[in-house]
Structures are given as C-alpha cells and as structure tokens.
PDB file of C-alpha atoms and ligand atoms in Angstrom:
ATOM      1  CA  UNK A   1      47.216   2.666   8.491  1.00 76.00           C
ATOM      2  CA  UNK A   2      47.371   0.215   5.603  1.00 92.00           C
ATOM      3  CA  UNK A   3      46.883  -3.448   6.356  1.00 96.00           C
ATOM      4  CA  UNK A   4      49.808  -5.818   6.642  1.00 96.00           C
ATOM      5  CA  UNK A   5      50.032  -8.721   4.203  1.00 98.00           C
ATOM      6  CA  UNK A   6      48.938 -11.066   6.958  1.00 98.00           C
ATOM      7  CA  UNK A   7      45.952  -8.885   7.900  1.00 98.00           C
ATOM      8  CA  UNK A   8      44.855  -9.148   4.266  1.00 98.00           C
ATOM      9  CA  UNK A   9      45.209 -12.943   4.462  1.00 98.00           C
ATOM     10  CA  UNK A  10      43.295 -13.038   7.758  1.00 98.00           C
ATOM     11  CA  UNK A  11      40.552 -10.923   6.140  1.00 98.00           C
ATOM     12  CA  UNK A  12      40.476 -13.313   3.130  1.00 98.00           C
ATOM     13  CA  UNK A  13      41.541 -10.577   0.729  1.00 98.00           C
ATOM     14  CA  UNK A  14      44.519 -12.737  -0.289  1.00 98.00           C
ATOM     15  CA  UNK A  15      44.109 -16.537  -0.507  1.00 98.00           C
ATOM     16  CA  UNK A  16      46.100 -18.866   1.737  1.00 98.00           C
ATOM     17  CA  UNK A  17      45.967 -22.448   2.971  1.00 98.00           C
ATOM     18  CA  UNK A  18      44.465 -22.179   6.431  1.00 98.00           C
ATOM     19  CA  UNK A  19      45.230 -25.051   8.802  1.00 98.00           C
ATOM     20  CA  UNK A  20      43.977 -23.444  12.022  1.00 98.00           C
ATOM     21  CA  UNK A  21      41.861 -20.488  13.065  1.00 98.00           C
ATOM     22  CA  UNK A  22      40.630 -19.254  16.428  1.00 98.00           C
ATOM     23  CA  UNK A  23      39.721 -15.983  18.098  1.00 98.00           C
ATOM     24  CA  UNK A  24      43.345 -14.985  18.662  1.00 98.00           C
ATOM     25  CA  UNK A  25      45.284 -16.291  15.684  1.00 98.00           C
ATOM     26  CA  UNK A  26      45.360 -18.150  12.401  1.00 98.00           C
ATOM     27  CA  UNK A  27      47.830 -20.658  10.960  1.00 98.00           C
ATOM     28  CA  UNK A  28      48.521 -20.864   7.229  1.00 98.00           C
ATOM     29  CA  UNK A  29      50.830 -22.809   4.950  1.00 98.00           C
ATOM     30  CA  UNK A  30      53.890 -20.775   3.941  1.00 98.00           C
ATOM     31  CA  UNK A  31      53.782 -19.879   0.237  1.00 98.00           C
ATOM     32  CA  UNK A  32      57.495 -20.776  -0.072  1.00 98.00           C
ATOM     33  CA  UNK A  33      57.890 -23.811   2.197  1.00 98.00           C
ATOM     34  CA  UNK A  34      61.358 -24.658   3.506  1.00 97.00           C
ATOM     35  CA  UNK A  35      60.335 -28.154   4.660  1.00 97.00           C
ATOM     36  CA  UNK A  36      57.457 -30.605   4.136  1.00 98.00           C
ATOM     37  CA  UNK A  37      55.670 -28.794   6.973  1.00 98.00           C
ATOM     38  CA  UNK A  38      56.090 -25.024   6.993  1.00 98.00           C
ATOM     39  CA  UNK A  39      53.223 -23.269   8.701  1.00 98.00           C
ATOM     40  CA  UNK A  40      52.985 -19.668   9.895  1.00 99.00           C
ATOM     41  CA  UNK A  41      51.126 -18.990  13.138  1.00 99.00           C
ATOM     42  CA  UNK A  42      49.935 -15.391  13.022  1.00 98.00           C
ATOM     43  CA  UNK A  43      48.178 -13.393  15.730  1.00 98.00           C
ATOM     44  CA  UNK A  44      45.152 -11.432  14.606  1.00 98.00           C
ATOM     45  CA  UNK A  45      46.638  -8.521  16.538  1.00 96.00           C
ATOM     46  CA  UNK A  46      49.115  -6.947  14.091  1.00 93.00           C
ATOM     47  CA  UNK A  47      52.177  -6.485  16.296  1.00 96.00           C
ATOM     48  CA  UNK A  48      55.114  -5.792  13.931  1.00 98.00           C
ATOM     49  CA  UNK A  49      57.858  -7.693  15.734  1.00 98.00           C
ATOM     50  CA  UNK A  50      58.232  -9.875  18.810  1.00 98.00           C
ATOM     51  CA  UNK A  51      60.201  -7.072  20.465  1.00 98.00           C
ATOM     52  CA  UNK A  52      57.103  -4.869  20.182  1.00 98.00           C
ATOM     53  CA  UNK A  53      55.186  -7.139  22.550  1.00 98.00           C
ATOM     54  CA  UNK A  54      53.975  -5.563  25.774  1.00 98.00           C
ATOM     55  CA  UNK A  55      53.189  -7.302  29.078  1.00 98.00           C
ATOM     56  CA  UNK A  56      49.506  -7.560  28.086  1.00 98.00           C
ATOM     57  CA  UNK A  57      50.579  -9.798  25.188  1.00 98.00           C
ATOM     58  CA  UNK A  58      51.968 -12.500  27.473  1.00 98.00           C
ATOM     59  CA  UNK A  59      48.952 -14.790  27.254  1.00 98.00           C
ATOM     60  CA  UNK A  60      48.693 -14.270  23.501  1.00 98.00           C
ATOM     61  CA  UNK A  61      52.335 -15.250  23.015  1.00 98.00           C
ATOM     62  CA  UNK A  62      51.791 -18.408  25.048  1.00 98.00           C
ATOM     63  CA  UNK A  63      48.727 -19.195  22.981  1.00 98.00           C
ATOM     64  CA  UNK A  64      50.727 -18.911  19.762  1.00 98.00           C
ATOM     65  CA  UNK A  65      53.159 -21.540  21.050  1.00 98.00           C
ATOM     66  CA  UNK A  66      50.318 -23.872  21.997  1.00 98.00           C
ATOM     67  CA  UNK A  67      48.897 -23.484  18.498  1.00 98.00           C
ATOM     68  CA  UNK A  68      52.349 -24.240  17.055  1.00 98.00           C
ATOM     69  CA  UNK A  69      52.290 -27.471  19.087  1.00 98.00           C
ATOM     70  CA  UNK A  70      48.874 -28.378  17.757  1.00 98.00           C
ATOM     71  CA  UNK A  71      49.699 -27.550  14.146  1.00 98.00           C
ATOM     72  CA  UNK A  72      52.831 -29.730  14.289  1.00 98.00           C
ATOM     73  CA  UNK A  73      50.960 -32.605  15.935  1.00 98.00           C
ATOM     74  CA  UNK A  74      48.106 -32.357  13.440  1.00 98.00           C
ATOM     75  CA  UNK A  75      50.629 -32.559  10.590  1.00 97.00           C
ATOM     76  CA  UNK A  76      52.189 -35.679  12.118  1.00 98.00           C
ATOM     77  CA  UNK A  77      55.426 -33.990  13.178  1.00 98.00           C
ATOM     78  CA  UNK A  78      54.670 -33.364  16.833  1.00 97.00           C
ATOM     79  CA  UNK A  79      57.830 -35.111  18.069  1.00 97.00           C
ATOM     80  CA  UNK A  80      60.366 -33.198  15.966  1.00 97.00           C
ATOM     81  CA  UNK A  81      59.791 -29.720  14.676  1.00 98.00           C
ATOM     82  CA  UNK A  82      61.210 -26.235  14.998  1.00 98.00           C
ATOM     83  CA  UNK A  83      59.563 -22.918  15.853  1.00 98.00           C
ATOM     84  CA  UNK A  84      61.313 -19.804  14.551  1.00 98.00           C
ATOM     85  CA  UNK A  85      60.554 -16.128  15.001  1.00 98.00           C
ATOM     86  CA  UNK A  86      62.618 -13.728  12.933  1.00 98.00           C
ATOM     87  CA  UNK A  87      62.742 -10.428  14.798  1.00 98.00           C
ATOM     88  CA  UNK A  88      63.811  -7.476  12.647  1.00 98.00           C
ATOM     89  CA  UNK A  89      65.225  -7.157   9.150  1.00 97.00           C
ATOM     90  CA  UNK A  90      68.695  -8.180  10.336  1.00 96.00           C
ATOM     91  CA  UNK A  91      67.347 -11.576  11.362  1.00 96.00           C
ATOM     92  CA  UNK A  92      65.585 -12.160   8.063  1.00 96.00           C
ATOM     93  CA  UNK A  93      62.139 -10.806   8.922  1.00 98.00           C
ATOM     94  CA  UNK A  94      60.386  -9.677   5.748  1.00 98.00           C
ATOM     95  CA  UNK A  95      56.756  -9.402   6.864  1.00 98.00           C
ATOM     96  CA  UNK A  96      56.332  -6.995   9.760  1.00 98.00           C
ATOM     97  CA  UNK A  97      53.387  -8.675  11.409  1.00 98.00           C
ATOM     98  CA  UNK A  98      54.545 -11.128  14.074  1.00 98.00           C
ATOM     99  CA  UNK A  99      54.490 -14.760  12.965  1.00 98.00           C
ATOM    100  CA  UNK A 100      55.914 -18.064  14.145  1.00 98.00           C
ATOM    101  CA  UNK A 101      57.399 -20.382  11.547  1.00 98.00           C
ATOM    102  CA  UNK A 102      56.606 -24.011  12.408  1.00 98.00           C
ATOM    103  CA  UNK A 103      58.902 -26.227  10.361  1.00 98.00           C
ATOM    104  CA  UNK A 104      59.298 -29.991  10.244  1.00 98.00           C
ATOM    105  CA  UNK A 105      59.302 -33.142   8.170  1.00 97.00           C
ATOM    106  CA  UNK A 106      63.012 -33.200   7.350  1.00 97.00           C
ATOM    107  CA  UNK A 107      66.246 -33.266   9.393  1.00 95.00           C
ATOM    108  CA  UNK A 108      66.847 -29.792  10.825  1.00 95.00           C
ATOM    109  CA  UNK A 109      70.460 -28.742  11.284  1.00 94.00           C
ATOM    110  CA  UNK A 110      71.785 -26.663  14.154  1.00 95.00           C
ATOM    111  CA  UNK A 111      72.900 -23.906  14.273  1.00 93.00           C
ATOM    112  CA  UNK A 112      70.506 -22.464  11.693  1.00 87.00           C
ATOM    113  CA  UNK A 113      71.992 -20.191   9.026  1.00 74.00           C
TER     114      UNK A 113
HETATM  115  P1  5GP B   1      59.808 -13.710   7.625  1.00 75.94           P
HETATM  116  O1  5GP B   1      60.903 -13.639   6.596  1.00 75.94           O
HETATM  117  O2  5GP B   1      59.141 -12.363   7.817  1.00 75.94           O
HETATM  118  O3  5GP B   1      60.218 -14.336   8.919  1.00 75.94           O
HETATM  119  O4  5GP B   1      58.724 -14.712   7.039  1.00 75.94           O
HETATM  120  C1  5GP B   1      57.746 -14.321   6.134  1.00 75.94           C
HETATM  121  C2  5GP B   1      57.217 -15.581   5.521  1.00 75.94           C
HETATM  122  O5  5GP B   1      56.002 -15.273   4.860  1.00 75.94           O
HETATM  123  C3  5GP B   1      58.153 -16.206   4.467  1.00 75.94           C
HETATM  124  O6  5GP B   1      58.468 -17.540   4.849  1.00 75.94           O
HETATM  125  C4  5GP B   1      57.345 -16.145   3.187  1.00 75.94           C
HETATM  126  O7  5GP B   1      57.538 -17.271   2.360  1.00 75.94           O
HETATM  127  C5  5GP B   1      55.923 -16.052   3.703  1.00 75.94           C
HETATM  128  N1  5GP B   1      55.022 -15.354   2.819  1.00 75.94           N
HETATM  129  C6  5GP B   1      55.250 -14.177   2.165  1.00 75.94           C
HETATM  130  N2  5GP B   1      54.194 -13.823   1.446  1.00 75.94           N
HETATM  131  C7  5GP B   1      53.254 -14.795   1.631  1.00 75.94           C
HETATM  132  C8  5GP B   1      51.923 -14.970   1.130  1.00 75.94           C
HETATM  133  O8  5GP B   1      51.386 -14.167   0.366  1.00 75.94           O
HETATM  134  N3  5GP B   1      51.266 -16.091   1.536  1.00 75.94           N
HETATM  135  C9  5GP B   1      51.830 -17.003   2.381  1.00 75.94           C
HETATM  136  N4  5GP B   1      51.085 -18.076   2.710  1.00 75.94           N
HETATM  137  N5  5GP B   1      53.081 -16.854   2.881  1.00 75.94           N
HETATM  138  C10 5GP B   1      53.781 -15.764   2.500  1.00 75.94           C
END
C-alpha cells in the first residue's frame, strides 16, 4: 500500500508546519489556509474517512477533539473556532486520511457552503 499524503508528512518526507505532535496524532498548518488559523489534526493511524472508524477508534477520535481544543487555545482562538471533518468526496474530502480542520480567527458564517 502506498502512503497517504499525510503519512508522508508525518514521516517528514514532505515538509509541513507542525504545531503539535504526540503518540497518536500530529497537527499541521494547512497549506491553503481558509482563515488566520487553519490547522489539520491528523491521526497517525491512516483511516481513510471518519465513516471507516471502528469501535476501537473511539478513544482516538476523542483525543483528536481534545487536540483540536488545545491547538485553537494555543493559537489564541480557544473561544471561537470551528472543527470540520469532510467525509467522502461528495462533502469535499480530497485527502483520504482522516483529518480535522480547525479554523478560526475570522467570523465564521453558518450554514457553511
Ligand atoms: P479535505 O479537502 O480532504 O477535507 O482537506 C484536505 C486539506 O489538506 C486541504 O485543506 C488542503 O489545503 C490540505 N493540504 C493538501 N495538501 C497539503 C500539503 O501538502 N500540506 C499541507 N500542510 N496541507 C495540505
């Protein structure tokens, strides 16, 4: 199996701006930011989509949200930010290695497009 783009970033084969790293996940700055803060929280485990999660992933998924909290707080946007997971091509997912977008630093409209 070839590596996903995010596995290559995790393995430092492709450069990225790391803002967090632990045994379960990393967080990097998005290469095409949609807001002053746009960070991707990425599990080391390369699950393609959120819908591919299995019950054993429950703690990992919770951990990713806690890291999203920390990343937003560290960036100074802990009181107003958005976490997005695109699940499947029809939702806009382009990289098939689960990731959370953590976006903030500007007014965020609802509903999203
Ligand atoms: P998706 O569309 O799958 O939800 O989000 C993929 C995200 O990965 C996009 O926001 C895109 O800008 C970001 N991205 C794609 N390639 C790279 C890359 O090489 N480095 C970084 N840091 N982000 C990337």
